[in-house]
Amino acid sequence: MPHRILILNPNSSQSMTDSLRAPIESLNYNDVRESTLPSPLPHRFPALSFPPHSNTEYTYLTAPSTSPHSINNLHDADLSTTACLPLFTSPSPHQEPYVAILIACFSPHPLVPALLSLSTSPHPHQHPLITPNTYIIDIFAASVSLALTLLSSSSPQYTSPSKLAERAAKTQKFTIISTGPQWRRILSSAIFSRPGEVGRGEALGAEMAGRVFGGVECVGMDASDLHPSHPSSSLSGPGEDEGSKGGEEGEGGEDGEGVGDGETIKAKVQSATKRLLGSGEVGVVVLGCAGMVGMEGWVREEISRREGGGGGGVKVVDGVKAGVGVLQGLVRGGY
């Protein structure tokens, strides 16, 4: 049987969920043929086989209508967690468990620890969609993990204690393009948290974050504004003072407008990219919103323009693809 991976969009925008399908399927993890390869060390290892269950069955799920249409702050994330948890605590009967779950939201989303707690419940029969072996991650943590891998594989290393200042000055950093300006503080705070403090993969601690994290630039739009057919309608409440609309602080939204057409969105994404590239030693640019899936070409175009047609040195990470890749590696590696 194929392994089942759930792609959960924790906001209630169906158009955003639909936009995830093509990029995920284009990764071709199902393009696996049943075959057997001879083992290089037959006396120690068996032949390498790729059985039919190497294929993946993706399930794409949109949060219930009680979830915000766009998750624009931590209050919205809390609301979406409340809306989504019943999908797992009161599932339809006879559903098979998922081997992995991807939360398609670029935030320190509380749904991840909530689902992890279900996976370790002393009453697993009450949560049949999740087992202790189910991998659960959001696109934020997956992207940070991949960005660090890319940096470590391409940046010069300075190991001498006497060269710490030189390392801090020259080591390339990963940066993030996000939506509204409120995310600059939210994402930076999560990354600078101490590992284990919040129990999440993106927490690096102040010392490491200071070396490898180059900051956040925002396009001045909400996630739902990236899908013009669905105007923004966040259910923000007490957390609205964190900022929930674009066009603030000159974040690429000079006109202060929200929803934009394709060319407007492209211009804002490329403007944010330009600001990031001018901020210092940038080695990786991360697309920090599920609604930005498929926009990496715009970022690469701006990188190439800045580097005179080159741009091969700066990597671009699509958060959704990063999340799927991490989960596929975990599942197929049998960790």
XYZ file of C-alpha atoms in Angstrom:
335
model
C 0.000 0.000 0.000
C 1.177 3.576 -0.604
C 2.184 5.606 2.393
C -0.390 8.268 3.238
C 0.735 11.848 3.767
C -1.709 14.539 4.834
C -1.174 18.074 3.538
C -3.247 20.239 5.876
C -3.909 23.878 5.111
C -4.915 25.210 8.535
C -6.776 28.203 7.147
C -10.163 27.973 5.459
C -9.076 29.106 1.987
C -9.805 26.306 -0.476
C -8.020 28.177 -3.262
C -4.817 28.124 -1.232
C -5.152 24.374 -0.703
C -5.732 23.882 -4.421
C -2.581 25.871 -5.208
C -0.467 23.339 -3.297
C -1.324 20.329 -5.446
C 0.639 20.967 -8.637
C 3.938 21.975 -6.972
C 3.813 18.984 -4.631
C 2.941 16.508 -7.356
C 5.694 17.996 -9.544
C 8.256 16.661 -7.062
C 7.537 13.212 -8.574
C 7.950 11.152 -5.425
C 5.525 8.698 -6.993
C 7.755 8.152 -9.998
C 9.176 4.926 -8.543
C 9.375 1.616 -10.388
C 9.344 -1.741 -8.670
C 12.840 -3.092 -9.071
C 15.648 -4.922 -7.354
C 19.289 -3.865 -7.466
C 22.220 -6.149 -6.642
C 23.810 -5.443 -3.293
C 27.423 -4.184 -3.377
C 28.113 -6.253 -0.239
C 25.802 -9.280 -0.526
C 27.309 -10.985 2.516
C 26.306 -8.054 4.729
C 23.301 -6.434 3.106
C 20.327 -7.818 1.194
C 19.470 -6.751 -2.314
C 18.061 -3.246 -2.557
C 14.372 -3.378 -3.427
C 11.890 -0.630 -4.191
C 8.430 -2.096 -3.534
C 5.185 -0.628 -4.837
C 4.427 0.957 -1.459
C 7.214 3.463 -2.151
C 4.497 5.519 -3.802
C 2.673 8.253 -1.919
C -1.005 8.940 -1.466
C -1.398 12.626 -0.692
C -4.546 13.886 0.990
C -5.124 17.631 0.682
C -7.319 19.036 3.426
C -8.597 22.540 4.099
C -9.463 23.633 7.618
C -13.156 23.983 8.521
C -14.916 27.280 7.872
C -14.508 28.198 11.544
C -10.791 28.664 10.902
C -9.542 32.084 9.724
C -9.471 32.589 5.980
C -5.933 33.896 6.394
C -3.600 33.252 9.344
C -2.146 36.691 9.953
C -0.896 36.461 13.544
C -0.580 34.067 16.471
C -4.167 34.632 17.538
C -5.324 33.403 14.142
C -3.051 30.374 14.552
C -4.734 29.584 17.871
C -8.158 29.868 16.245
C -7.128 27.549 13.431
C -5.817 24.987 15.919
C -9.162 24.966 17.699
C -10.916 24.522 14.351
C -8.632 21.736 13.107
C -8.217 19.503 16.159
C -11.693 17.889 15.831
C -10.576 16.542 12.431
C -8.274 14.242 14.400
C -10.147 13.733 17.663
C -13.449 12.903 15.922
C -12.473 11.494 12.502
C -14.704 9.620 10.101
C -14.771 5.884 10.817
C -12.543 3.369 9.015
C -9.868 5.885 8.067
C -6.298 4.636 7.894
C -3.618 6.512 9.877
C -1.238 8.898 8.155
C 2.487 8.194 8.138
C 3.186 11.930 7.973
C 1.349 15.227 8.335
C 2.482 18.564 6.909
C 0.954 21.729 8.387
C 1.084 24.161 5.458
C 1.506 27.346 7.462
C 4.749 29.273 7.857
C 4.503 30.041 11.544
C 5.263 28.554 14.960
C 1.854 26.931 14.655
C 0.394 25.440 17.864
C -1.313 22.700 15.879
C 2.008 20.857 15.585
C 2.553 20.301 19.332
C -1.166 19.634 19.754
C -1.034 16.805 17.211
C 2.223 15.477 18.642
C 0.510 15.194 22.007
C -2.245 13.129 20.381
C 0.376 10.829 18.865
C 1.615 9.945 22.356
C -1.841 9.641 23.891
C -2.355 6.664 26.246
C -5.610 6.045 24.327
C -4.464 5.821 20.670
C -7.737 4.239 19.564
C -9.340 7.642 20.165
C -7.068 9.232 17.551
C -6.851 6.657 14.737
C -5.373 9.060 12.162
C -2.171 9.560 14.157
C 0.188 6.951 15.575
C 3.359 7.306 17.663
C 5.248 6.813 14.383
C 3.498 9.615 12.505
C 5.882 12.397 11.466
C 4.386 15.852 12.025
C 6.019 19.096 10.918
C 5.092 22.534 9.618
C 6.653 24.309 6.668
C 8.385 26.833 8.954
C 10.506 24.264 10.801
C 11.132 22.296 7.601
C 12.349 25.398 5.770
C 14.731 26.424 8.553
C 16.148 22.890 8.596
C 16.701 22.880 4.837
C 18.139 26.417 4.859
C 20.715 25.402 7.465
C 21.651 22.355 5.398
C 22.135 24.500 2.313
C 24.257 26.992 4.228
C 26.473 24.322 5.739
C 27.056 22.753 2.338
C 28.053 25.983 0.609
C 29.385 28.500 3.148
C 33.067 28.772 4.084
C 33.795 27.421 7.547
C 35.896 29.232 10.115
C 36.703 26.964 13.034
C 39.479 28.899 14.750
C 38.264 30.763 17.874
C 40.405 33.708 16.833
C 38.385 34.076 13.663
C 34.895 34.268 15.181
C 34.492 37.882 14.104
C 35.580 37.009 10.569
C 33.108 34.129 10.501
C 30.282 36.353 11.745
C 31.084 38.892 9.027
C 31.501 36.511 6.117
C 29.268 33.527 6.790
C 26.227 33.600 4.554
C 22.813 33.691 6.191
C 19.323 32.543 5.411
C 16.573 35.113 5.082
C 12.781 34.970 4.829
C 10.213 36.703 2.638
C 6.915 36.879 4.509
C 3.541 38.530 4.079
C 2.448 41.234 6.561
C 4.993 43.188 8.659
C 3.778 41.563 11.888
C 5.554 38.368 10.845
C 8.983 39.981 11.123
C 8.737 39.942 14.895
C 6.854 36.638 15.175
C 9.223 34.625 12.985
C 12.388 36.244 14.320
C 11.292 35.619 17.898
C 10.646 31.954 17.164
C 14.034 31.497 15.488
C 15.917 33.246 18.298
C 14.203 31.095 20.953
C 16.389 28.598 22.770
C 16.284 25.041 21.394
C 13.832 23.087 23.488
C 12.302 26.244 24.931
C 9.282 25.954 22.696
C 9.918 22.385 21.560
C 10.140 23.250 17.882
C 12.649 22.694 15.080
C 13.054 26.328 14.050
C 14.327 27.476 17.476
C 18.078 28.053 17.101
C 18.989 30.141 20.124
C 20.389 33.664 20.058
C 24.020 32.743 19.389
C 23.400 30.480 16.410
C 20.573 32.612 15.021
C 22.854 35.637 15.132
C 25.340 33.807 12.928
C 23.037 32.231 10.359
C 19.777 34.211 10.285
C 19.651 37.387 8.210
C 16.135 38.569 8.997
C 12.680 38.873 7.457
C 11.369 41.136 4.730
C 7.638 41.432 4.083
C 5.576 42.077 0.975
C 2.862 44.028 2.813
C 0.025 41.612 2.012
C -1.878 38.905 3.866
C -1.658 35.256 2.820
C -5.132 35.375 1.304
C -4.176 38.470 -0.705
C -1.831 36.239 -2.691
C -4.939 34.577 -4.139
C -6.891 37.430 -5.764
C -10.086 35.363 -6.179
C -10.427 35.251 -2.388
C -10.213 38.630 -0.643
C -8.655 38.756 2.791
C -11.021 38.194 5.714
C -9.019 37.260 8.793
C -10.929 36.417 11.931
C -8.433 38.376 14.000
C -9.539 39.225 17.481
C -7.463 40.135 20.512
C -4.233 39.554 18.578
C -5.033 42.123 15.904
C -2.674 44.645 17.427
C 0.142 42.509 16.035
C -0.853 43.875 12.652
C -2.898 41.928 10.158
C -2.968 43.950 6.976
C -0.313 44.818 4.451
C 0.899 48.134 3.195
C 2.552 49.105 6.496
C 6.112 50.229 7.110
C 6.689 50.594 3.366
C 6.746 46.822 2.950
C 6.513 46.883 -0.818
C 2.933 48.137 -0.540
C 3.243 51.821 -1.344
C -0.403 52.127 -2.246
C -1.532 50.467 0.985
C -3.819 48.168 -0.929
C -4.468 44.533 -0.049
C -5.447 42.093 -2.754
C -3.287 42.328 -5.848
C -3.148 40.890 -9.337
C -0.298 38.682 -10.470
C 1.962 41.511 -11.598
C 1.433 43.453 -8.365
C 2.264 40.398 -6.273
C 5.338 39.666 -8.376
C 6.563 43.236 -7.943
C 6.133 43.053 -4.170
C 7.919 39.704 -3.899
C 10.815 40.936 -6.012
C 11.003 44.200 -4.055
C 11.292 42.220 -0.810
C 13.952 40.030 -2.415
C 15.932 43.102 -3.456
C 15.847 44.468 0.104
C 17.058 41.135 1.495
C 19.912 40.876 -0.975
C 21.045 44.358 -0.041
C 21.057 43.597 3.677
C 24.276 41.563 3.813
C 25.704 38.130 3.097
C 22.643 36.198 1.888
C 23.031 32.531 0.989
C 19.416 31.371 1.126
C 16.077 33.103 0.571
C 13.069 31.284 2.019
C 9.525 31.830 0.789
C 7.779 32.237 4.126
C 4.153 31.551 3.284
C 2.263 28.597 1.838
C 0.510 31.107 -0.422
C 3.878 31.850 -2.057
C 4.256 28.307 -3.353
C 5.515 28.376 -6.933
C 6.868 31.943 -6.681
C 10.516 30.913 -6.398
C 11.023 31.792 -10.083
C 10.279 35.451 -9.299
C 12.858 35.416 -6.520
C 15.479 33.778 -8.744
C 14.774 36.366 -11.439
C 15.563 39.181 -8.992
C 18.674 37.372 -7.740
C 19.864 36.926 -11.319
C 19.192 40.572 -12.089
C 21.216 41.690 -9.086
C 24.124 39.353 -9.867
C 24.316 40.246 -13.537
C 22.705 37.125 -14.942
C 24.295 34.743 -12.460
C 22.586 34.170 -9.154
C 23.523 30.523 -8.831
C 25.121 31.148 -5.456
C 21.933 32.152 -3.630
C 19.535 29.282 -3.010
C 15.744 29.659 -2.890
C 13.627 27.498 -0.585
C 9.919 26.979 -1.204
C 8.459 26.184 2.212
C 5.836 23.745 0.958
C 8.306 21.769 -1.158
C 10.758 21.789 1.748
C 8.115 20.326 4.048
C 7.195 17.555 1.649
C 10.860 16.777 1.028
C 11.643 16.490 4.738
C 8.689 14.187 5.337
C 9.463 12.034 2.314
C 13.040 11.639 3.519
C 11.882 10.598 6.977
C 9.324 8.131 5.657
C 11.473 6.568 2.932
C 14.533 6.441 5.159
C 12.618 4.509 7.784
C 13.731 6.731 10.653
